[in-house]
């Protein structure tokens, strides 16, 4: 399979022109009925949108041009994300785009890149991330799913959990234990596994909002060729860590808080809460908190735009953005009184508004991608130099 030929040098454009092109493209092609969805869409629903982006060469802003990406500079990358979010585009199957692709580009062999990257772009391979296990979430290095070599194949046994959209995935990239005799981190390997084989069982888990998005994945004598190992044997921990580049800033973006605030303000107008001085006081406070979080994000984004890098202090962004978002949604549920206990759309002044879903949705934000407590530990140890 060949890599697509680049259509344009996007970095040569001015930021304004690039923003206009992004807004045009997303504005024209994002399927209206999937905008601002209150659940994670299935692959069958977003496939056309994925393929449209792919055929325009706009699927992966961060990959280098030679591998079919847009090769955007950090400044253009930020504009891309801002415009995509503004459009309300649905989330696609993105583990291959956001995680495995960059891992293969950084740590894979050229043969692996040539085999797997074009299949991610074409939507032939849909990836899920098999890291977490029961008793190995924050403490990921304690994972117990193991793999051993039999001839030219790894045989994998164990269980993964909280695997997002595994029911739609064709493949899983996983961290597995390949040496039990050494320090925890030193005995882990990074494997790519075909999900379409005997021994793979996927069981959906219903989330707090009642939607099936997460899964348990059981691996029972599952086989994968030796050349599906990324990096060396027992080097999986370093491979997984290679992902921690400037992507870390995204989890601290204020976009979710801003959306939640807009919803809260709409609710306040429709419900007459703007006449309640106590509520307006709290609304004003939370609005200032959202603006604070946005300006902290902008400070880090500016470092990124100008080619700089940051250290562990970026952890503060994720805590700030996700906890602020939770407080915005808590205020809406509280202010809605009885209506805040109902699932689905509630009628307010002739307009439909879902009060409870945003509250439920953002419970997960402070858990995945490093929980708030774990981020605080990082800040305490690595930024403030407090004792472990
Ligand atoms: C919506 C969602 C999608 C996810 N998708 C995926 C996916 O696709 N693939 C995947 O592999 N995983 C996925 N996860 C799993 C996620 O990475 C884990 O939930 C996360 O790492 C936390 O692990 P845990 O759930 O086992 O909780 P635990 O690690 O058991 O933590 C439980 C509580 O203890 C706290 N805690 C843990 N350790 C410490 C400590 N040292 N100090 C202080 N407090 C601590 C935590 O902050 C938390 O509050 C997803 C999770 C969610 C919520």
Coordinates of C-alpha atoms and ligand atoms in Angstrom, one line a residue:
X1 CA 0.0 0.0 0.0
X2 CA 1.3 3.5 -0.9
X3 CA 1.1 6.6 1.2
X4 CA -1.1 9.4 -0.3
X5 CA 0.6 12.2 -2.1
X6 CA 0.4 15.6 -0.2
X7 CA -2.0 18.0 -1.9
X8 CA -0.5 21.3 -0.5
X9 CA 2.1 22.8 1.8
X10 CA -0.2 23.9 4.6
X11 CA 2.6 25.4 6.6
X12 CA 3.3 27.9 3.8
X13 CA -0.1 29.5 4.2
X14 CA -0.8 32.4 6.6
X15 CA -2.5 31.3 9.8
X16 CA -5.6 33.3 8.7
X17 CA -5.8 31.6 5.4
X18 CA -5.3 28.2 7.0
X19 CA -8.0 28.9 9.5
X20 CA -10.4 29.8 6.7
X21 CA -9.6 26.6 4.8
X22 CA -10.1 24.5 7.9
X23 CA -13.4 26.2 8.8
X24 CA -14.6 25.8 5.2
X25 CA -13.8 22.2 5.1
X26 CA -15.2 21.2 8.4
X27 CA -18.2 23.5 7.9
X28 CA -19.0 21.8 4.6
X29 CA -18.4 18.2 5.5
X30 CA -19.2 17.5 9.1
X31 CA -22.5 15.6 9.1
X32 CA -25.0 17.9 10.8
X33 CA -26.9 15.0 12.5
X34 CA -23.7 13.9 14.3
X35 CA -22.7 17.3 15.6
X36 CA -22.3 17.8 19.4
X37 CA -23.5 14.2 20.0
X38 CA -24.2 13.2 23.6
X39 CA -22.6 9.8 23.3
X40 CA -19.6 8.2 21.5
X41 CA -20.8 7.3 18.0
X42 CA -20.3 3.8 16.5
X43 CA -17.9 3.3 13.5
X44 CA -20.8 2.7 11.1
X45 CA -22.1 6.2 11.9
X46 CA -18.9 8.0 11.4
X47 CA -17.3 6.0 8.7
X48 CA -18.3 8.4 5.9
X49 CA -17.0 11.4 7.8
X50 CA -13.7 9.5 8.4
X51 CA -13.3 8.6 4.8
X52 CA -14.2 12.2 3.6
X53 CA -11.4 13.6 5.9
X54 CA -9.0 10.9 4.7
X55 CA -9.7 11.5 1.0
X56 CA -9.1 15.3 1.5
X57 CA -5.8 14.4 3.3
X58 CA -7.1 16.1 6.5
X59 CA -7.3 13.0 8.7
X60 CA -4.0 13.3 10.6
X61 CA -2.8 16.9 11.1
X62 CA 0.3 15.8 13.1
X63 CA 1.8 12.9 11.1
X64 CA 4.7 13.8 8.8
X65 CA 3.7 14.4 5.1
X66 CA 5.7 11.4 3.9
X67 CA 3.4 9.1 5.9
X68 CA 0.2 10.7 4.6
X69 CA -0.2 13.3 7.4
X70 CA -0.5 17.1 7.0
X71 CA 2.8 17.7 8.8
X72 CA 1.4 20.8 10.5
X73 CA 3.5 23.1 12.5
X74 CA 2.4 23.3 16.2
X75 CA 0.7 26.7 15.5
X76 CA -1.3 25.3 12.5
X77 CA -2.1 22.1 14.5
X78 CA -3.7 24.3 17.2
X79 CA -5.8 26.1 14.6
X80 CA -6.9 22.7 13.1
X81 CA -8.0 21.5 16.5
X82 CA -9.8 24.7 17.4
X83 CA -11.8 24.7 14.1
X84 CA -12.6 21.0 14.3
X85 CA -14.0 21.5 17.8
X86 CA -15.9 24.6 16.8
X87 CA -17.6 22.6 14.0
X88 CA -18.9 20.1 16.6
X89 CA -17.5 17.2 14.6
X90 CA -18.1 13.7 16.1
X91 CA -15.2 11.7 17.6
X92 CA -14.0 9.0 15.2
X93 CA -12.1 5.8 15.9
X94 CA -8.9 7.7 16.7
X95 CA -6.5 5.4 18.6
X96 CA -4.7 4.6 15.3
X97 CA -4.5 8.2 14.4
X98 CA -3.6 9.7 17.7
X99 CA -1.6 6.9 19.4
X100 CA -0.5 4.0 17.4
X101 CA 0.5 6.1 14.3
X102 CA 2.8 8.4 16.3
X103 CA 4.3 5.4 18.1
X104 CA 5.1 3.6 14.8
X105 CA 6.5 6.8 13.4
X106 CA 8.7 7.3 16.4
X107 CA 9.6 3.7 17.4
X108 CA 8.4 1.3 14.7
X109 CA 10.4 -0.3 11.9
X110 CA 10.0 1.0 8.3
X111 CA 8.2 -2.2 7.4
X112 CA 5.7 -1.7 10.2
X113 CA 5.1 1.9 9.1
X114 CA 4.6 0.8 5.5
X115 CA 2.2 -1.9 6.5
X116 CA 0.1 -0.3 9.1
X117 CA 0.0 3.5 8.6
X118 CA -1.8 3.4 5.2
X119 CA -4.4 0.9 6.6
X120 CA -5.1 3.4 9.4
X121 CA -5.7 6.1 6.8
X122 CA -7.9 4.0 4.7
X123 CA -10.1 2.9 7.7
X124 CA -9.2 -0.8 7.0
X125 CA -7.6 -1.1 10.4
X126 CA -9.4 0.3 13.4
X127 CA -7.4 0.3 16.6
X128 CA -8.2 0.2 20.3
X129 CA -5.8 0.7 23.2
X130 CA -5.2 -2.2 25.5
X131 CA -3.3 -0.8 28.4
X132 CA -5.5 -0.8 31.5
X133 CA -6.3 -4.0 33.4
X134 CA -8.1 -4.8 36.6
X135 CA -5.6 -3.7 39.3
X136 CA -3.4 -2.0 36.7
X137 CA -4.8 1.5 35.9
X138 CA -2.9 4.3 37.5
X139 CA -0.3 1.7 38.5
X140 CA 0.0 0.5 34.9
X141 CA 3.3 -1.1 35.4
X142 CA 1.6 -3.8 37.5
X143 CA -0.1 -5.2 34.4
X144 CA -0.4 -9.0 34.3
X145 CA -1.5 -9.9 30.7
X146 CA 1.4 -12.0 29.5
X147 CA 2.9 -13.1 26.2
X148 CA 5.6 -15.7 25.5
X149 CA 7.2 -16.7 22.2
X150 CA 6.4 -19.9 20.5
X151 CA 8.4 -20.1 17.3
X152 CA 7.7 -17.0 15.4
X153 CA 4.6 -16.1 17.3
X154 CA 3.7 -14.5 20.6
X155 CA 1.0 -16.3 22.6
X156 CA -1.0 -13.8 24.7
X157 CA -3.2 -14.5 27.8
X158 CA -4.9 -12.1 30.1
X159 CA -7.6 -9.4 30.4
X160 CA -7.8 -5.8 29.5
X161 CA -10.5 -3.4 30.8
X162 CA -11.9 0.1 30.1
X163 CA -10.9 -0.5 26.4
X164 CA -12.8 2.3 24.6
X165 CA -14.9 1.2 21.6
X166 CA -13.1 -2.3 21.4
X167 CA -16.3 -3.7 19.9
X168 CA -15.7 -1.7 16.7
X169 CA -11.9 -2.3 16.6
X170 CA -10.2 -4.7 14.2
X171 CA -6.9 -4.5 16.1
X172 CA -5.5 -3.7 19.5
X173 CA -2.2 -2.3 20.6
X174 CA -1.4 -3.6 24.0
X175 CA 1.2 -3.6 26.8
X176 CA 2.0 -7.2 27.9
X177 CA 4.3 -8.8 30.3
X178 CA 7.1 -10.6 28.6
X179 CA 9.5 -11.0 31.6
X180 CA 8.3 -11.6 35.2
X181 CA 11.8 -11.8 36.7
X182 CA 12.8 -8.2 36.4
X183 CA 11.7 -4.8 37.8
X184 CA 8.0 -4.2 36.7
X185 CA 8.7 -1.6 34.0
X186 CA 11.6 -3.6 32.5
X187 CA 9.5 -6.7 31.7
X188 CA 6.8 -5.1 29.5
X189 CA 6.5 -5.2 25.6
X190 CA 4.3 -3.4 23.1
X191 CA 2.4 -5.7 20.8
X192 CA -0.1 -5.3 18.0
X193 CA -2.8 -7.9 18.0
X194 CA -5.4 -8.8 15.4
X195 CA -8.8 -8.9 17.2
X196 CA -10.4 -11.0 14.5
X197 CA -9.2 -14.5 15.8
X198 CA -10.3 -17.2 18.2
X199 CA -9.6 -16.4 21.8
X200 CA -10.5 -12.7 21.7
X201 CA -13.7 -11.9 23.6
X202 CA -15.0 -8.4 23.8
X203 CA -17.6 -7.6 26.5
X204 CA -19.1 -4.1 26.5
X205 CA -19.5 -2.2 29.8
X206 CA -22.4 0.3 30.3
X207 CA -21.1 3.7 31.5
X208 CA -22.7 6.0 34.0
X209 CA -24.8 7.6 31.3
X210 CA -26.2 4.2 30.2
X211 CA -24.1 4.0 27.0
X212 CA -21.8 1.2 25.9
X213 CA -18.5 2.7 25.1
X214 CA -16.0 0.9 27.3
X215 CA -15.2 -2.8 27.1
X216 CA -13.5 -5.7 28.8
X217 CA -11.3 -7.7 26.4
X218 CA -10.3 -11.2 27.3
X219 CA -7.3 -12.7 25.5
X220 CA -7.1 -16.5 25.6
X221 CA -4.1 -18.0 23.8
X222 CA -4.3 -15.3 21.2
X223 CA -1.5 -15.3 18.7
X224 CA 0.4 -12.5 17.0
X225 CA 3.5 -12.7 14.8
X226 CA 6.8 -11.8 16.2
X227 CA 7.1 -8.8 13.8
X228 CA 4.0 -7.3 15.6
X229 CA 6.4 -6.3 18.4
X230 CA 7.0 -2.5 18.4
X231 CA 10.5 -1.5 19.8
X232 CA 12.5 -4.3 21.3
X233 CA 11.4 -7.1 23.6
X234 CA 10.8 -5.7 27.1
X235 CA 11.0 -2.2 25.8
X236 CA 7.3 -1.5 25.8
X237 CA 7.4 0.9 28.7
X238 CA 9.8 3.2 26.7
X239 CA 7.6 2.8 23.6
X240 CA 4.4 3.8 25.5
X241 CA 6.2 6.8 27.0
X242 CA 7.3 8.0 23.6
X243 CA 3.8 9.2 23.2
X244 CA 4.2 11.8 25.9
X245 CA 5.1 14.7 23.6
X246 CA 3.2 17.9 23.2
X247 CA 0.0 15.9 23.0
X248 CA -0.1 16.2 26.8
X249 CA -1.4 19.7 26.4
X250 CA -4.7 18.6 24.7
X251 CA -6.1 17.0 27.9
X252 CA -5.8 20.5 29.5
X253 CA -7.7 22.3 26.8
X254 CA -10.6 24.4 28.1
X255 CA -12.9 23.4 25.2
X256 CA -15.1 21.2 27.3
X257 CA -15.5 23.8 30.0
X258 CA -16.4 26.5 27.5
X259 CA -19.0 24.2 25.9
X260 CA -20.4 23.4 29.3
X261 CA -20.5 27.1 30.2
X262 CA -22.4 28.0 27.0
X263 CA -24.9 25.3 27.9
X264 CA -25.2 26.6 31.5
X265 CA -25.8 30.1 30.2
X266 CA -28.5 28.9 27.8
X267 CA -30.1 27.0 30.6
X268 CA -30.0 30.1 32.9
X269 CA -31.8 32.2 30.3
X270 CA -34.5 29.6 29.5
X271 CA -35.2 28.7 33.1
X272 CA -35.4 32.4 34.4
X273 CA -32.4 31.7 36.7
X274 CA -30.8 35.0 35.5
X275 CA -33.3 36.7 37.9
X276 CA -31.8 34.9 40.9
X277 CA -28.9 37.1 42.2
X278 CA -27.4 34.2 44.2
X279 CA -27.2 32.1 41.0
X280 CA -25.8 34.9 38.9
X281 CA -23.1 35.4 41.5
X282 CA -22.1 31.7 41.2
X283 CA -22.3 31.8 37.4
X284 CA -20.0 34.8 37.3
X285 CA -17.5 33.1 39.6
X286 CA -17.5 29.9 37.5
X287 CA -17.2 31.9 34.3
X288 CA -14.1 33.6 35.6
X289 CA -12.7 30.2 36.5
X290 CA -13.2 29.0 33.0
X291 CA -11.5 32.1 31.6
X292 CA -8.6 31.5 34.0
X293 CA -8.3 27.9 32.8
X294 CA -8.4 29.1 29.2
X295 CA -5.7 31.7 29.7
X296 CA -3.4 29.2 31.4
X297 CA -3.9 26.9 28.4
X298 CA -3.1 29.7 26.1
X299 CA 0.2 30.3 27.9
X300 CA 1.2 26.7 27.3
X301 CA -0.1 26.8 23.7
X302 CA 2.0 29.9 23.1
X303 CA 5.1 28.0 24.2
X304 CA 4.2 25.3 21.8
X305 CA 3.4 27.7 18.9
X306 CA 6.9 29.2 19.2
X307 CA 8.5 25.8 19.1
X308 CA 9.3 25.6 22.9
X309 CA 8.7 22.6 25.2
X310 CA 7.4 22.2 28.7
X311 CA 7.9 19.8 31.5
X312 CA 5.8 18.2 34.2
X313 CA 4.2 21.5 35.1
X314 CA 1.8 20.9 32.1
X315 CA -0.1 18.5 34.5
X316 CA -1.6 21.5 36.1
X317 CA -3.7 22.2 33.0
X318 CA -5.5 18.9 33.0
X319 CA -6.5 19.2 36.7
X320 CA -7.6 22.7 36.2
X321 CA -9.6 22.2 32.9
X322 CA -11.3 18.9 33.9
X323 CA -12.2 20.0 37.5
X324 CA -13.5 23.3 36.3
X325 CA -15.7 21.6 33.7
X326 CA -17.1 19.3 36.4
X327 CA -18.0 22.3 38.6
X328 CA -19.8 24.0 35.7
X329 CA -22.0 20.9 35.1
X330 CA -22.6 20.5 38.8
X331 CA -23.9 24.1 39.0
X332 CA -26.4 23.4 36.2
X333 CA -27.7 20.2 37.8
X334 CA -28.0 21.9 41.2
X335 CA -29.8 25.0 39.8
X336 CA -32.2 22.8 37.8
X337 CA -33.6 21.2 40.9
X338 CA -35.9 18.3 40.1
X339 CA -35.2 18.6 36.3
X340 CA -31.6 18.0 37.1
X341 CA -32.4 14.4 38.0
X342 CA -34.0 13.5 34.7
X343 CA -32.2 11.7 31.9
X344 CA -32.6 13.0 28.3
X345 CA -33.9 16.3 27.1
X346 CA -35.9 18.5 29.4
X347 CA -38.3 21.1 28.0
X348 CA -37.5 24.6 29.1
X349 CA -39.5 27.5 27.7
X350 CA -40.2 25.4 24.5
X351 CA -36.5 24.4 24.0
X352 CA -35.0 21.0 24.6
X353 CA -32.0 20.8 26.8
X354 CA -30.2 17.8 28.3
X355 CA -29.2 18.9 31.9
X356 CA -27.9 15.6 33.3
X357 CA -25.7 14.2 30.5
X358 CA -22.9 16.8 30.6
X359 CA -22.6 16.2 34.3
X360 CA -22.4 12.5 33.8
X361 CA -20.0 12.7 30.8
X362 CA -17.4 14.8 32.6
X363 CA -17.1 12.4 35.6
X364 CA -14.6 10.4 33.4
X365 CA -12.4 13.4 32.5
X366 CA -10.6 13.4 35.9
X367 CA -10.0 9.6 35.6
X368 CA -8.6 8.8 32.1
X369 CA -5.3 10.1 30.8
X370 CA -3.9 10.2 34.3
X371 CA -6.4 10.9 37.2
X372 CA -6.4 14.2 39.1
X373 CA -4.7 12.5 42.1
X374 CA -2.0 11.1 39.9
X375 CA -1.4 14.5 38.2
X376 CA -1.2 16.1 41.7
X377 CA 1.4 13.5 42.7
X378 CA 3.4 14.4 39.6
X379 CA 3.3 18.1 40.4
X380 CA 4.2 17.5 44.0
X381 CA 7.2 15.3 43.2
X382 CA 8.5 16.6 40.0
X383 CA 7.7 20.3 40.1
X384 CA 7.5 21.2 43.8
X385 CA 10.2 18.7 44.8
X386 CA 8.1 17.5 47.7
X387 CA 9.0 14.1 49.2
X388 CA 7.4 11.1 47.5
Ligands
LIG1 C1 -13.9 7.1 29.6 C2 -12.7 6.2 29.8 C3 -12.0 5.7 28.7 C4 -10.9 4.9 28.9 N1 -10.3 4.3 27.7 C5 -9.3 3.5 27.9 C6 -8.7 2.8 26.8 O1 -9.2 3.0 25.6 N2 -7.7 1.9 27.0 C7 -7.1 1.7 28.2 O2 -6.2 1.0 28.3 N3 -7.7 2.4 29.3 C8 -8.7 3.2 29.2 N4 -9.3 3.8 30.3 C9 -8.8 3.5 31.6 C10 -8.0 4.6 32.3 O3 -6.8 4.8 31.8 C11 -8.0 4.2 33.8 O4 -9.3 4.3 34.3 C12 -7.1 5.1 34.6 O5 -5.8 4.8 34.4 C13 -7.3 4.9 36.2 O6 -7.2 3.5 36.5 P1 -8.3 2.7 37.3 O7 -9.6 3.0 36.7 O8 -7.8 1.3 37.4 O9 -8.3 3.4 38.7 P2 -7.2 3.2 39.9 O10 -5.9 3.4 39.3 O11 -7.5 2.0 40.6 O12 -7.5 4.5 40.8 C14 -8.7 4.5 41.7 C15 -8.6 5.8 42.4 O13 -7.4 5.9 43.2 C16 -6.6 7.0 42.9 N5 -5.2 6.7 42.9 C17 -4.6 5.7 42.3 N6 -3.3 5.7 42.5 C18 -3.0 6.7 43.3 C19 -1.9 7.3 44.0 N7 -0.6 6.7 43.7 N8 -2.0 8.4 44.7 C20 -3.2 8.9 44.9 N9 -4.4 8.4 44.4 C21 -4.3 7.4 43.6 C22 -7.0 7.4 41.5 O14 -6.8 8.8 41.3 C23 -8.5 7.1 41.5 O15 -9.2 8.1 42.1 C24 -10.4 4.7 30.2 C25 -11.0 5.2 31.3 C26 -12.2 6.0 31.1 C27 -12.9 6.5 32.3

